[in-house]
XYZ file of C-alpha atoms in Angstrom:
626
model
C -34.810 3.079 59.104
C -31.087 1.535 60.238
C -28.508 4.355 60.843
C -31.529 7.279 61.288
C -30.412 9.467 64.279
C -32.621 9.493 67.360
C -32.241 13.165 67.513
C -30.831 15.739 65.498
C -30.103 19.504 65.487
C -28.635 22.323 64.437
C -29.077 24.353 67.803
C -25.528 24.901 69.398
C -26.352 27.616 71.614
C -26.097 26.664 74.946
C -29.490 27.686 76.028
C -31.937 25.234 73.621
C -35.360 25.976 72.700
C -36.550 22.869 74.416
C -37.256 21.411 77.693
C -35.613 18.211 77.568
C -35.309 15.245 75.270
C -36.083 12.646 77.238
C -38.519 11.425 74.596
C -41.305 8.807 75.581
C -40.371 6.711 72.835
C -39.808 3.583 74.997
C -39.663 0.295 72.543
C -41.870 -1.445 75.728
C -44.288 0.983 76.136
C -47.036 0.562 73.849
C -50.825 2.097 73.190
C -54.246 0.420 72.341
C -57.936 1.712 72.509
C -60.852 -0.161 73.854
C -64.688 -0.034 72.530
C -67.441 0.440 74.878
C -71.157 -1.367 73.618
C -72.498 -0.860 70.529
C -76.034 -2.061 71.110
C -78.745 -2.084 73.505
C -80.952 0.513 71.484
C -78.039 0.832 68.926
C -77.529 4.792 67.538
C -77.193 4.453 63.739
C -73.447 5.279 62.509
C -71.786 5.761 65.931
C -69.592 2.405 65.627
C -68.676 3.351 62.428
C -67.886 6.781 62.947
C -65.373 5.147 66.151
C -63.634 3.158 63.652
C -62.839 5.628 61.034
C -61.315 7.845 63.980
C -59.719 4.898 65.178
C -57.802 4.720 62.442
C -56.814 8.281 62.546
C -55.350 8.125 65.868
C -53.723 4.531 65.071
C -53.529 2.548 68.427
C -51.395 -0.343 68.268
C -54.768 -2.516 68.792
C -58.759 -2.222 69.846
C -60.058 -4.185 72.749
C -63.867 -4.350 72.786
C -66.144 -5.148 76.367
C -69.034 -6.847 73.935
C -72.365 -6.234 72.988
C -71.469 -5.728 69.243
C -74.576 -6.831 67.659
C -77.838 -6.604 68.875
C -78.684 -10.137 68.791
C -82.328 -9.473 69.388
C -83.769 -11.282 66.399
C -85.963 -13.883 65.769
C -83.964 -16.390 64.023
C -80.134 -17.183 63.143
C -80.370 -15.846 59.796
C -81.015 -12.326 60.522
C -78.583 -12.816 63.371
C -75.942 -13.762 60.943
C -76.633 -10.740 59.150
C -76.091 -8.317 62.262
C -72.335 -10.063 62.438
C -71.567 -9.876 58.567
C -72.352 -5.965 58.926
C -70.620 -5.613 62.323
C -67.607 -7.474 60.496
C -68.126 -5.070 57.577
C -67.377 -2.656 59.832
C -64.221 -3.761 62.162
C -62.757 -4.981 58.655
C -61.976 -1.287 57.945
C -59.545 -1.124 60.932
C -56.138 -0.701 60.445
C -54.768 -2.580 63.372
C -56.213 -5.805 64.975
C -59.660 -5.904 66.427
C -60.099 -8.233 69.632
C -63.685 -9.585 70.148
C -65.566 -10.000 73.418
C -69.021 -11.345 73.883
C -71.618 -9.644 75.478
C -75.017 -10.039 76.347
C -76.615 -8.927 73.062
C -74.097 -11.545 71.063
C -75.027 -14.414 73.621
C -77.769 -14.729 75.137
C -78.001 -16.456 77.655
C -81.487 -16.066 79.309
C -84.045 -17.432 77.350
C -86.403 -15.021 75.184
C -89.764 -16.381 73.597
C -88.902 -15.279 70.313
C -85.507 -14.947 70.264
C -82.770 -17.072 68.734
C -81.675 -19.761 71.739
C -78.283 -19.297 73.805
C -77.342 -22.258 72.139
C -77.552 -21.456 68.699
C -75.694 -18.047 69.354
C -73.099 -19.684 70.962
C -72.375 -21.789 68.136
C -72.532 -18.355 66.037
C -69.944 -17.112 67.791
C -67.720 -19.987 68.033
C -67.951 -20.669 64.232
C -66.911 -16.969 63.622
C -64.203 -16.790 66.581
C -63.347 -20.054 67.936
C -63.947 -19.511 71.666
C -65.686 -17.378 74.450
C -62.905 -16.556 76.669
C -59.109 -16.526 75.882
C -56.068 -14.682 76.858
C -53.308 -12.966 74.582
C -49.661 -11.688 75.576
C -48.303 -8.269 74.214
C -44.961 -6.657 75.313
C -44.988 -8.305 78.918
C -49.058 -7.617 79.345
C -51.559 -10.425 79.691
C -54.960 -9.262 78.129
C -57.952 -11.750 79.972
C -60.788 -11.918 77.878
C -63.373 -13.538 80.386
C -67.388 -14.310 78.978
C -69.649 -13.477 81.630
C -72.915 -14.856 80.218
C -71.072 -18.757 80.746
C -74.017 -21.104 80.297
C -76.163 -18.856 83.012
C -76.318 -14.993 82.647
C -73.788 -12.944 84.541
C -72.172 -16.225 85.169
C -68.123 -17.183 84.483
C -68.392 -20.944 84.643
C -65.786 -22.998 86.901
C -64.299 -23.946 83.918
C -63.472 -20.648 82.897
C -62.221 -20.458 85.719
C -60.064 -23.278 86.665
C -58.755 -22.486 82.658
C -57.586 -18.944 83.671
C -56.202 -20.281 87.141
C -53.685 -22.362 85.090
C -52.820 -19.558 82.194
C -52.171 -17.168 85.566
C -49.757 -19.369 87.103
C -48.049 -19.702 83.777
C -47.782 -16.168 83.542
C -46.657 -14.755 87.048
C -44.097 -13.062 85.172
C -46.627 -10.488 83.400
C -45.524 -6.807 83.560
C -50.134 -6.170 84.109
C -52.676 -7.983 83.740
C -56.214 -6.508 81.809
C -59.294 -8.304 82.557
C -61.998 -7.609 80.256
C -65.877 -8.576 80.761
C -68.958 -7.441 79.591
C -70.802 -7.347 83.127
C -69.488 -5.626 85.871
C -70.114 -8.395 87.794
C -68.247 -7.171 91.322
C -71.106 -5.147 91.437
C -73.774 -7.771 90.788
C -75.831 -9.618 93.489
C -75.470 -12.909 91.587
C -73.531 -15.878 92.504
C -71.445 -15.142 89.341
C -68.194 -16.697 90.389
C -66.258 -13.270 89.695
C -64.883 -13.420 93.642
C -63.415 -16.693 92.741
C -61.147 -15.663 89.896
C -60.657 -12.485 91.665
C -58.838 -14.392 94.305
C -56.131 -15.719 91.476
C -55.566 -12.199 90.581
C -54.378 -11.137 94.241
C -50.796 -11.224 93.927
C -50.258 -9.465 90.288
C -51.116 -5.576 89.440
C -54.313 -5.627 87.247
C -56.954 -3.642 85.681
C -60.523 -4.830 85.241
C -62.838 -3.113 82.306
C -66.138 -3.763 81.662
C -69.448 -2.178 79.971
C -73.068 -3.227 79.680
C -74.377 -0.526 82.083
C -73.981 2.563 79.015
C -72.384 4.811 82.273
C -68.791 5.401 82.709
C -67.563 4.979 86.517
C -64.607 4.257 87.939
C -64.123 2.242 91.177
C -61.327 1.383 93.425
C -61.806 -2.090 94.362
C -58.888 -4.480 95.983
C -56.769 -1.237 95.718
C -56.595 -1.521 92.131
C -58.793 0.306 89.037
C -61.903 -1.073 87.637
C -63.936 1.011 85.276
C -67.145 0.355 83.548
C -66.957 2.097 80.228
C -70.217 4.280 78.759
C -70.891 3.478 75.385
C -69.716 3.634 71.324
C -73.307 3.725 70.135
C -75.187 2.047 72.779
C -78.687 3.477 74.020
C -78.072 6.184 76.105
C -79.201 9.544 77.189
C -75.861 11.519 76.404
C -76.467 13.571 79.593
C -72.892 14.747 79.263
C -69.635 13.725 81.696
C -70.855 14.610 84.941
C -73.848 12.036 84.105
C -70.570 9.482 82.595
C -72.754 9.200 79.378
C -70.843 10.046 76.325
C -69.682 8.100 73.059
C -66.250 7.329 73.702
C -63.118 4.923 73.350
C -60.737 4.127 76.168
C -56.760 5.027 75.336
C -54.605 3.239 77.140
C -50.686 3.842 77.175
C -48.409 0.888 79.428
C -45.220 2.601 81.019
C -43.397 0.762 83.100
C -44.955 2.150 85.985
C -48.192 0.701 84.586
C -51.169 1.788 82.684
C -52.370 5.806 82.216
C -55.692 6.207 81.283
C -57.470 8.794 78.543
C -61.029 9.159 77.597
C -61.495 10.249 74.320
C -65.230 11.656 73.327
C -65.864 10.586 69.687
C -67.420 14.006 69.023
C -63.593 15.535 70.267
C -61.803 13.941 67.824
C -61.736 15.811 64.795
C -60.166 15.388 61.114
C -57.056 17.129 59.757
C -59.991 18.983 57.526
C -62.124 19.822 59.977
C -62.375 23.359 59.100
C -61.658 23.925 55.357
C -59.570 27.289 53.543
C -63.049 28.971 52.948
C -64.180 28.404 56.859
C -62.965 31.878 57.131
C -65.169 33.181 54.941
C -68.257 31.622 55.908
C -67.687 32.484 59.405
C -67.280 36.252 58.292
C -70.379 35.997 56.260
C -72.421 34.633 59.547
C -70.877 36.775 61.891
C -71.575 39.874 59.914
C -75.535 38.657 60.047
C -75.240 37.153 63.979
C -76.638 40.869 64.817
C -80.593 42.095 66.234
C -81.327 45.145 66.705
C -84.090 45.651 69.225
C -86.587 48.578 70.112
C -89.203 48.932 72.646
C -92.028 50.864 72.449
C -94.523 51.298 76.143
C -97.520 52.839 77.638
C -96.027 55.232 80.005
C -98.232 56.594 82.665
C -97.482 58.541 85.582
C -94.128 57.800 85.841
C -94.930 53.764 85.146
C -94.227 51.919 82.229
C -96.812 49.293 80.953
C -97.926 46.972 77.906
C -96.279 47.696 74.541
C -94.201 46.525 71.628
C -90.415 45.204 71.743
C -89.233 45.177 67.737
C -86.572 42.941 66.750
C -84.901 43.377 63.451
C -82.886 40.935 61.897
C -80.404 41.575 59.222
C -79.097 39.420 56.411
C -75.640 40.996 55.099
C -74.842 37.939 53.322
C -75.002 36.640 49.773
C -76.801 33.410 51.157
C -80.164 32.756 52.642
C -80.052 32.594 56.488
C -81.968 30.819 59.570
C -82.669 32.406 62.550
C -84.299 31.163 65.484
C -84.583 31.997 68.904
C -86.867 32.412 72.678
C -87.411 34.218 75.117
C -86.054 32.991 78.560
C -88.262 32.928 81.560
C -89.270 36.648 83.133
C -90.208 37.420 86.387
C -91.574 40.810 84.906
C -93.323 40.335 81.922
C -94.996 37.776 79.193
C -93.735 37.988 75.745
C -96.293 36.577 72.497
C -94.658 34.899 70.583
C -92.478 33.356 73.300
C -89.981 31.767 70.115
C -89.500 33.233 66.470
C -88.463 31.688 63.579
C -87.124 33.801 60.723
C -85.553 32.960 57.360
C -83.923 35.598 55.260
C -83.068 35.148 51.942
C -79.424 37.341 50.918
C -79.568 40.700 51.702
C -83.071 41.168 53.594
C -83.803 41.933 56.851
C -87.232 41.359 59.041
C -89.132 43.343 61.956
C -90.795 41.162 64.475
C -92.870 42.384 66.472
C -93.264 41.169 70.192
C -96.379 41.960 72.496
C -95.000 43.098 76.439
C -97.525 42.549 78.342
C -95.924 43.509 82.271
C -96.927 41.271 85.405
C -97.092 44.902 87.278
C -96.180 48.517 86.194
C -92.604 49.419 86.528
C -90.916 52.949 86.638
C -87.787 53.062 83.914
C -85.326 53.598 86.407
C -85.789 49.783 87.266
C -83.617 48.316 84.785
C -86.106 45.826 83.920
C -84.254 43.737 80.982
C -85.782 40.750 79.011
C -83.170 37.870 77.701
C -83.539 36.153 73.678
C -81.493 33.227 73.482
C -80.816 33.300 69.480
C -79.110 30.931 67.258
C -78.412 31.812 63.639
C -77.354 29.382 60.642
C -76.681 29.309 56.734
C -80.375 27.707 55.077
C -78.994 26.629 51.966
C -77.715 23.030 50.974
C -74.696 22.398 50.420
C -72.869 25.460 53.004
C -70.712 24.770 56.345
C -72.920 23.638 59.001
C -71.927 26.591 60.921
C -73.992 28.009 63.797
C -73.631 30.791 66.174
C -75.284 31.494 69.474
C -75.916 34.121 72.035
C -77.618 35.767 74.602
C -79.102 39.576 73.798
C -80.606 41.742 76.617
C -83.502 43.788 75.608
C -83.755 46.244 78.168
C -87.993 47.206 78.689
C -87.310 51.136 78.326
C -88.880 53.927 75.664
C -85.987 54.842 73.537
C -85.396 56.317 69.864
C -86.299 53.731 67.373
C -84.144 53.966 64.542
C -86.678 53.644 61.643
C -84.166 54.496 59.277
C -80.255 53.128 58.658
C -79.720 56.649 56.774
C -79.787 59.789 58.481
C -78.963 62.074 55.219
C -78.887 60.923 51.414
C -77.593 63.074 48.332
C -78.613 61.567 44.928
C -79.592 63.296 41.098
C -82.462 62.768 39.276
C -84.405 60.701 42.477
C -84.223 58.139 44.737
C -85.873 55.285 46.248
C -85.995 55.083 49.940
C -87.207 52.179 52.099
C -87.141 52.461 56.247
C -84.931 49.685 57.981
C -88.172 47.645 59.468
C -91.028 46.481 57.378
C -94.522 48.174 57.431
C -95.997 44.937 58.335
C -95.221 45.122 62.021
C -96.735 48.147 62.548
C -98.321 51.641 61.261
C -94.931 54.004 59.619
C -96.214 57.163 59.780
C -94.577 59.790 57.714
C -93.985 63.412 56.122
C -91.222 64.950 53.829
C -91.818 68.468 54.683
C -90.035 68.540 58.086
C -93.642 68.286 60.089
C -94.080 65.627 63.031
C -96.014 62.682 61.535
C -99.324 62.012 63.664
C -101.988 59.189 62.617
C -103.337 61.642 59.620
C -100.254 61.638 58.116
C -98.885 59.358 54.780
C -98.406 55.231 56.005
C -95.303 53.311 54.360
C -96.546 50.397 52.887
C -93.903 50.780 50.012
C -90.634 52.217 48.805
C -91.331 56.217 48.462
C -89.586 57.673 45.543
C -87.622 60.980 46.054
C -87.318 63.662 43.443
C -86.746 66.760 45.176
C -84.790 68.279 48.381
C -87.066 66.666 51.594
C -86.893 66.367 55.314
C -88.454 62.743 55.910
C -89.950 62.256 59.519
C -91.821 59.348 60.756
C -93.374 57.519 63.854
C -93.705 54.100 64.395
C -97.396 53.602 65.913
C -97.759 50.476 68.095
C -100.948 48.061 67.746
C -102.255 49.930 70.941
C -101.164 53.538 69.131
C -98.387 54.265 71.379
C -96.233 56.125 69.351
C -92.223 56.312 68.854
C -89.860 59.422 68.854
C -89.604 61.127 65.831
C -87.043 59.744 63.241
C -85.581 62.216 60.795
C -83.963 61.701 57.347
C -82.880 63.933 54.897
C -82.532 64.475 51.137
C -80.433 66.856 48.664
C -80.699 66.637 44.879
C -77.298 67.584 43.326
C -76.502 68.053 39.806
C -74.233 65.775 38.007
C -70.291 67.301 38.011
C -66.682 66.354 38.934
C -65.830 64.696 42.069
C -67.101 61.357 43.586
C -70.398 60.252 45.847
C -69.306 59.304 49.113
C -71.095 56.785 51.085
C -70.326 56.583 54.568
C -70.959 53.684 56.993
C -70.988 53.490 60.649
C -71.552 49.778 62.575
C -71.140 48.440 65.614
C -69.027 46.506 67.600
C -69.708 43.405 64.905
C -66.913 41.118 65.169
C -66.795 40.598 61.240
C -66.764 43.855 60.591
C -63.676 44.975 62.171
C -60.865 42.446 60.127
C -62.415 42.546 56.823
C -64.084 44.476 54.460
C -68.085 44.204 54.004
C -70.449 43.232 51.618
C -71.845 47.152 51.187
C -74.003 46.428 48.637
C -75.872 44.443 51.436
C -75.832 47.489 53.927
C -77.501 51.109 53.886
C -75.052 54.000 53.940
C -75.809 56.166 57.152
C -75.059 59.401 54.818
C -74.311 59.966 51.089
C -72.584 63.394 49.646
C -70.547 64.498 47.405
C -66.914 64.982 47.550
C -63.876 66.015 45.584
C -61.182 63.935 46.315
C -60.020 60.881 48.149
C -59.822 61.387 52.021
C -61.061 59.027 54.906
C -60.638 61.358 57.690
C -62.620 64.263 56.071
C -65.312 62.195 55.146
C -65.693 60.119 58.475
C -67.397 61.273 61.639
C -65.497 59.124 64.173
C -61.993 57.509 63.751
C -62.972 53.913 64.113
C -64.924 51.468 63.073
C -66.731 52.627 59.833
C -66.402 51.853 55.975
C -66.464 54.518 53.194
C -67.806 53.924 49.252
C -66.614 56.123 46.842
C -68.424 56.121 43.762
C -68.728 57.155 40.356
C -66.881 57.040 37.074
C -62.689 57.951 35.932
C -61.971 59.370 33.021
C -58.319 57.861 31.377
C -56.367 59.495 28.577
C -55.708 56.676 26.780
C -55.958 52.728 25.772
C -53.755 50.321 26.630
C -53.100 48.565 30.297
C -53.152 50.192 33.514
C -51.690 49.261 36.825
C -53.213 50.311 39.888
C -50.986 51.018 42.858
C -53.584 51.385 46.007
C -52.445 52.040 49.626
C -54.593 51.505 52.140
C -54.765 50.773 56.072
C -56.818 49.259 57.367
C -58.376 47.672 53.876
C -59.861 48.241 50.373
C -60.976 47.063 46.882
C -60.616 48.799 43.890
C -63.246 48.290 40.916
C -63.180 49.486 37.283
C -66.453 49.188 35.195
C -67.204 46.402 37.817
C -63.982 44.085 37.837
C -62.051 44.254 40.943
C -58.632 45.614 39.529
C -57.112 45.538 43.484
C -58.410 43.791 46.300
C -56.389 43.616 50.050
C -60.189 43.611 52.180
C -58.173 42.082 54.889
C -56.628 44.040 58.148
C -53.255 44.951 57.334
C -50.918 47.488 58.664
C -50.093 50.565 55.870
C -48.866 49.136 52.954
C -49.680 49.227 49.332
C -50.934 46.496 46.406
C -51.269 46.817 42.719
C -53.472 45.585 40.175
C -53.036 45.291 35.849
C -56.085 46.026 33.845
C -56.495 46.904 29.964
C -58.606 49.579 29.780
C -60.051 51.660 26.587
C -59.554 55.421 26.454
C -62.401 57.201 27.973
C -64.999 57.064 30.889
C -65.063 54.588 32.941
C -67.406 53.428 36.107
C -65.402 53.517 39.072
C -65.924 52.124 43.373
C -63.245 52.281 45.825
C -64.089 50.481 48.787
C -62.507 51.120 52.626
C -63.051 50.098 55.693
C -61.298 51.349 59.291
C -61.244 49.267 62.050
C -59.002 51.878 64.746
C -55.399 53.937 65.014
C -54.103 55.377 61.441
C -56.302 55.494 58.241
C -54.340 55.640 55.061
C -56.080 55.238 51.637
C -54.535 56.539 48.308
C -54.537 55.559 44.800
C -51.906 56.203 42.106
C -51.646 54.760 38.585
C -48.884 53.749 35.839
C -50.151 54.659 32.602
C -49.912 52.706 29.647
C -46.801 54.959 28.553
C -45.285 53.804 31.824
C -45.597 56.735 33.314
C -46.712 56.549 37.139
C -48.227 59.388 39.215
C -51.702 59.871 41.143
C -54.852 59.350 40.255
C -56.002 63.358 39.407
C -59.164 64.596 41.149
C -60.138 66.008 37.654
C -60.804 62.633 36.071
C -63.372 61.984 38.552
C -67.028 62.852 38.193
C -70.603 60.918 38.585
C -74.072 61.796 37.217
C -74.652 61.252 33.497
């Protein structure tokens, strides 16, 4: 608007918290964005998808090198068609849309079959008036020249004694653009291109052209000329180095002349790209983008040979999961399967097992490693179409296989107890009096229900009965009393799991007991890392509504009879959050969630009681059992 200031601040300092402010704002310069081909084995929704971004990024016009239908049919009905959807289409611009005819709108050699250069000619000229022209914009004159003139890859003389006489009109032109749709310097035909490149001698110019569906760039005459790739054309899509990519041309004219950018379709993205719950999908993914891998071999004399590798995957989300992945190339050994496919649905996790069968025996100490390439995805409609990748190096060396997630449970009355990979893979092996398992002893082919103290051990036996270390897991029965059950976690280095509290109810606690009161470092066994579940029910001496003050660092959730009362699962520094609930005098089922990522861990928990009094939550009100 009239009167608004060019620039305005309230910075008086004399050092400014800018560069300069020589703004390119010029009222001469100006932008516009050309289309490469369409067609030539046309890829359904390309065009379109050009447009819409088009009109994000709002050049001042769109220049097009032709081949916008594909002009292959076999009469001028269906033809007509192709042009009402193309028009469909370019209608949906914002800014003005300048034709140019290619070889797929006329053509000009002659097809059995095909609709005759004459009658798409007429087409054309019906629906735009003319097969070459010329426009003027801010000082610029845009050529639009038709290289498929009467003969193919042909600009008639008449084209060009017409462009001889709008050149000498024009001397004055601050560039000239020359658009084609054959790259016709670069074409053995007599095509007349040398001709009109003689009237062009004495001006700065740019020549663009397509048809070829590869970007290059040549310096011809000591000025530019480029033959653009393609905006849904046939083409490989071999990537930049190959110049085939879906793209528009951006040009900006300076005074100094025109600067180039090539924008990928597939790089422009929407304001809403990534929505306000991207965060929490990724977490959710990233928390499952885990495999654990064992190896079991034949060892002999020193010498490793054939065995087992066992990859486990884990779903710790509430939704189903994909994952997929091979094995690359070995120079050591042949994996069967070479590719797995696994699908998980929320809160499962599979064993696969993979036969290692070694091109020659190897001694441990050679580091022998085998590569997965995995990819893992949400497989559910309707979720972000997120996927991650990686690379995981199994190395081919006996080691511990951790049968179990737990390593010691408390519980009352029983418990249920399943082993971390499926029986299906293999023979589990175990005993619960503190004996090595051999073949003789109990298989898991089921949960095994607990109702006394136990040691569990157990073996993993490989198809070719090679057997794995000894994994140990073990049981106390307690008696219902005051005080909480504290379930401890440990996990890796899992990217989710250090910003953000986890879905535990998806996870297996690595040890259970009991406790008395509240306190991370007592009942942790490292100081990072880790997340802590403290369980059971709080007795309250009265009705009426509580607030919940909790204090936490890194993060936690607070939940009364199942209702989160507080919830701050993010990283945070110390600090503290509060909660309202109305709550009935009496017992009460209570979980207070943490989780540590490193340095300090603070978690306490006070309450203001309905009578507004506020103090700490009393280790006597707690208890669990019955």
């Amino acid at each position: 608007p009239q009167g608004r200031a060019r620039f305005e601040s309230g910075v008086d300092t004399d050092a400014k918290p800018w560069t300069h402010l020589n703004f390119l704002n010029d009222p001469e310069q100006f932008q516009f964005a050309i289309v490469s081909d369409r067609t030539g084995s046309p890829r359904a929704g390309v065009f379109e998808d050009a447009v819409r971004k088009l009109n994000w990024l709002r050049p001042e016009f769109v220049m097009s090198v032709g081949d916008l239908i594909q002009g292959t049919s076999a009469n001028g009905d269906t033809n007509a068609a192709e042009w009402d959807e193309f028009m469909g289409w370019v209608d949906q611009l914002e800014m003005p849309f300048f034709f140019l005819a290619g070889n797929h709108d006329i053509q000009a050699k002659w097809v059995d079959g095909r609709v005759p250069y004459e009658v798409m000619r007429s087409q054309w000229e019906e629906r735009f008036g003319t097969t070459y022209y010329y426009y003027k914009y801010k000082g610029a004159l845009i050529v639009a020249l038709f290289s498929n003139d009467g003969i193919e890859r042909h600009i008639s003389p008449e084209q060009v004694s017409y462009f001889k006489g709008i050149l000498a009109d024009n001397q004055d032109a601050r560039w000239t653009f020359v658009f084609l749709h054959h790259p016709l310097w670069a074409s053995p035909h007599d095509s007349n291109i040398h001709e009109f490149e003689d009237l062009l001698q004495d001006r700065d110019y740019t020549v663009f052209a397509g048809h070829q569906h590869m970007y290059r760039h040549f310096e011809r005459k000591d000025r530019s000329y480029y033959v653009l790739a393609t905006t849904g054309g046939g083409s490989p899509l071999r990537g930049n180095d190959f110049g085939e990519f879906d793209h528009i041309t951006w040009v900006t004219m300076t005074n100094e002349g025109p600067v180039l950018a090539n924008i990928r379709l597939d790089g422009i993205l929407p304001d809403d790209v990534a929505g306000d719950d991207v965060a929490y999908y990724s977490y959710l993914l990233t928390m499952s983008a885990e495999v654990d891998t064992n190896v079991i071999l034949e060892e002999r004399d020193g010498k490793l040979g054939e065995g087992v590798a066992y990859l486990t995957f884990w779903n710790r989300s509430p939704h189903a999961i994909a994952y997929r992945g091979s094995f690359s190339h070995s120079h050591h050994a042949h994996t069967r399967p070479g590719n797995l496919e696994v699908a998980l649905k929320p809160g499962a996790s599979k064993t696969v097992a993979v036969d290692i069968e070694p091109m020659a025996a190897f001694a441990s100490d050679d580091r022998v490693f085998l590569e997965f390439d995995g990819w893992v995805s949400f497989d559910e409609p309707g979720l972000p179409g997120l996927e991650i990748s990686g690379k995981h190096a199994i190395e081919l060396k006996n080691r511990k296989i951790e049968l179990a997630a737990q390593e010691s449970l408390v519980f009352y009355d029983s418990i249920e107890f399943d082993f971390a990979i499926s029986p299906d893979i293999g023979e589990i092996r175990y005993t619960l009096d503190g004996s090595k398992p051999d073949r003789s002893s109990s298989i898991y082919t089921a949960p095994i229900s607990i109702d006394r103290n136990a040691t569990l051990k157990a073996r993993l036996f490989a198809s070719n009965g090679t057997p794995s270390e000894v994994d140990t897991v073990s049981f106390q029965e307690i008696e219902p009393s005051q005080g909480l059950i504290c379930e401890y976690y440990e996990y890796g280095d899992n990217r989710s799991l250090r910003y953000a509290l986890p879905d535990f109810s998806l996870m297996a606690p690595t040890t259970s007991k009991a406790v008395w009161k509240i306190d991370p470092e007592s009942d942790s066994r490292r100081e990072e890392s880790f997340g802590l579940v403290y369980k059971g029910f709080i007795d309250l001496p009265e009705s009426g509504d509580y607030i919940f003050h909790l204090e936490s660092d890194d993060g936690a959730r607070l939940l009364i009879d199942g209702r989160t009362v507080v919830d701050d699962p993010r990283k945070h520094p110390f600090r503290e959050v509060s909660g309202e609930i109305r709550l009935e005098k009496g017992r009460h089922s209570f979980e207070l969630q943490y989780f540590q990522h490193k340095q300090k861990m603070r978690l306490g928990l006070e309450h203001t009681l309905p009578s507004g009094k506020r103090r700490p939550v009393s280790t006597e009100s707690y208890s669990f059992g019955n």
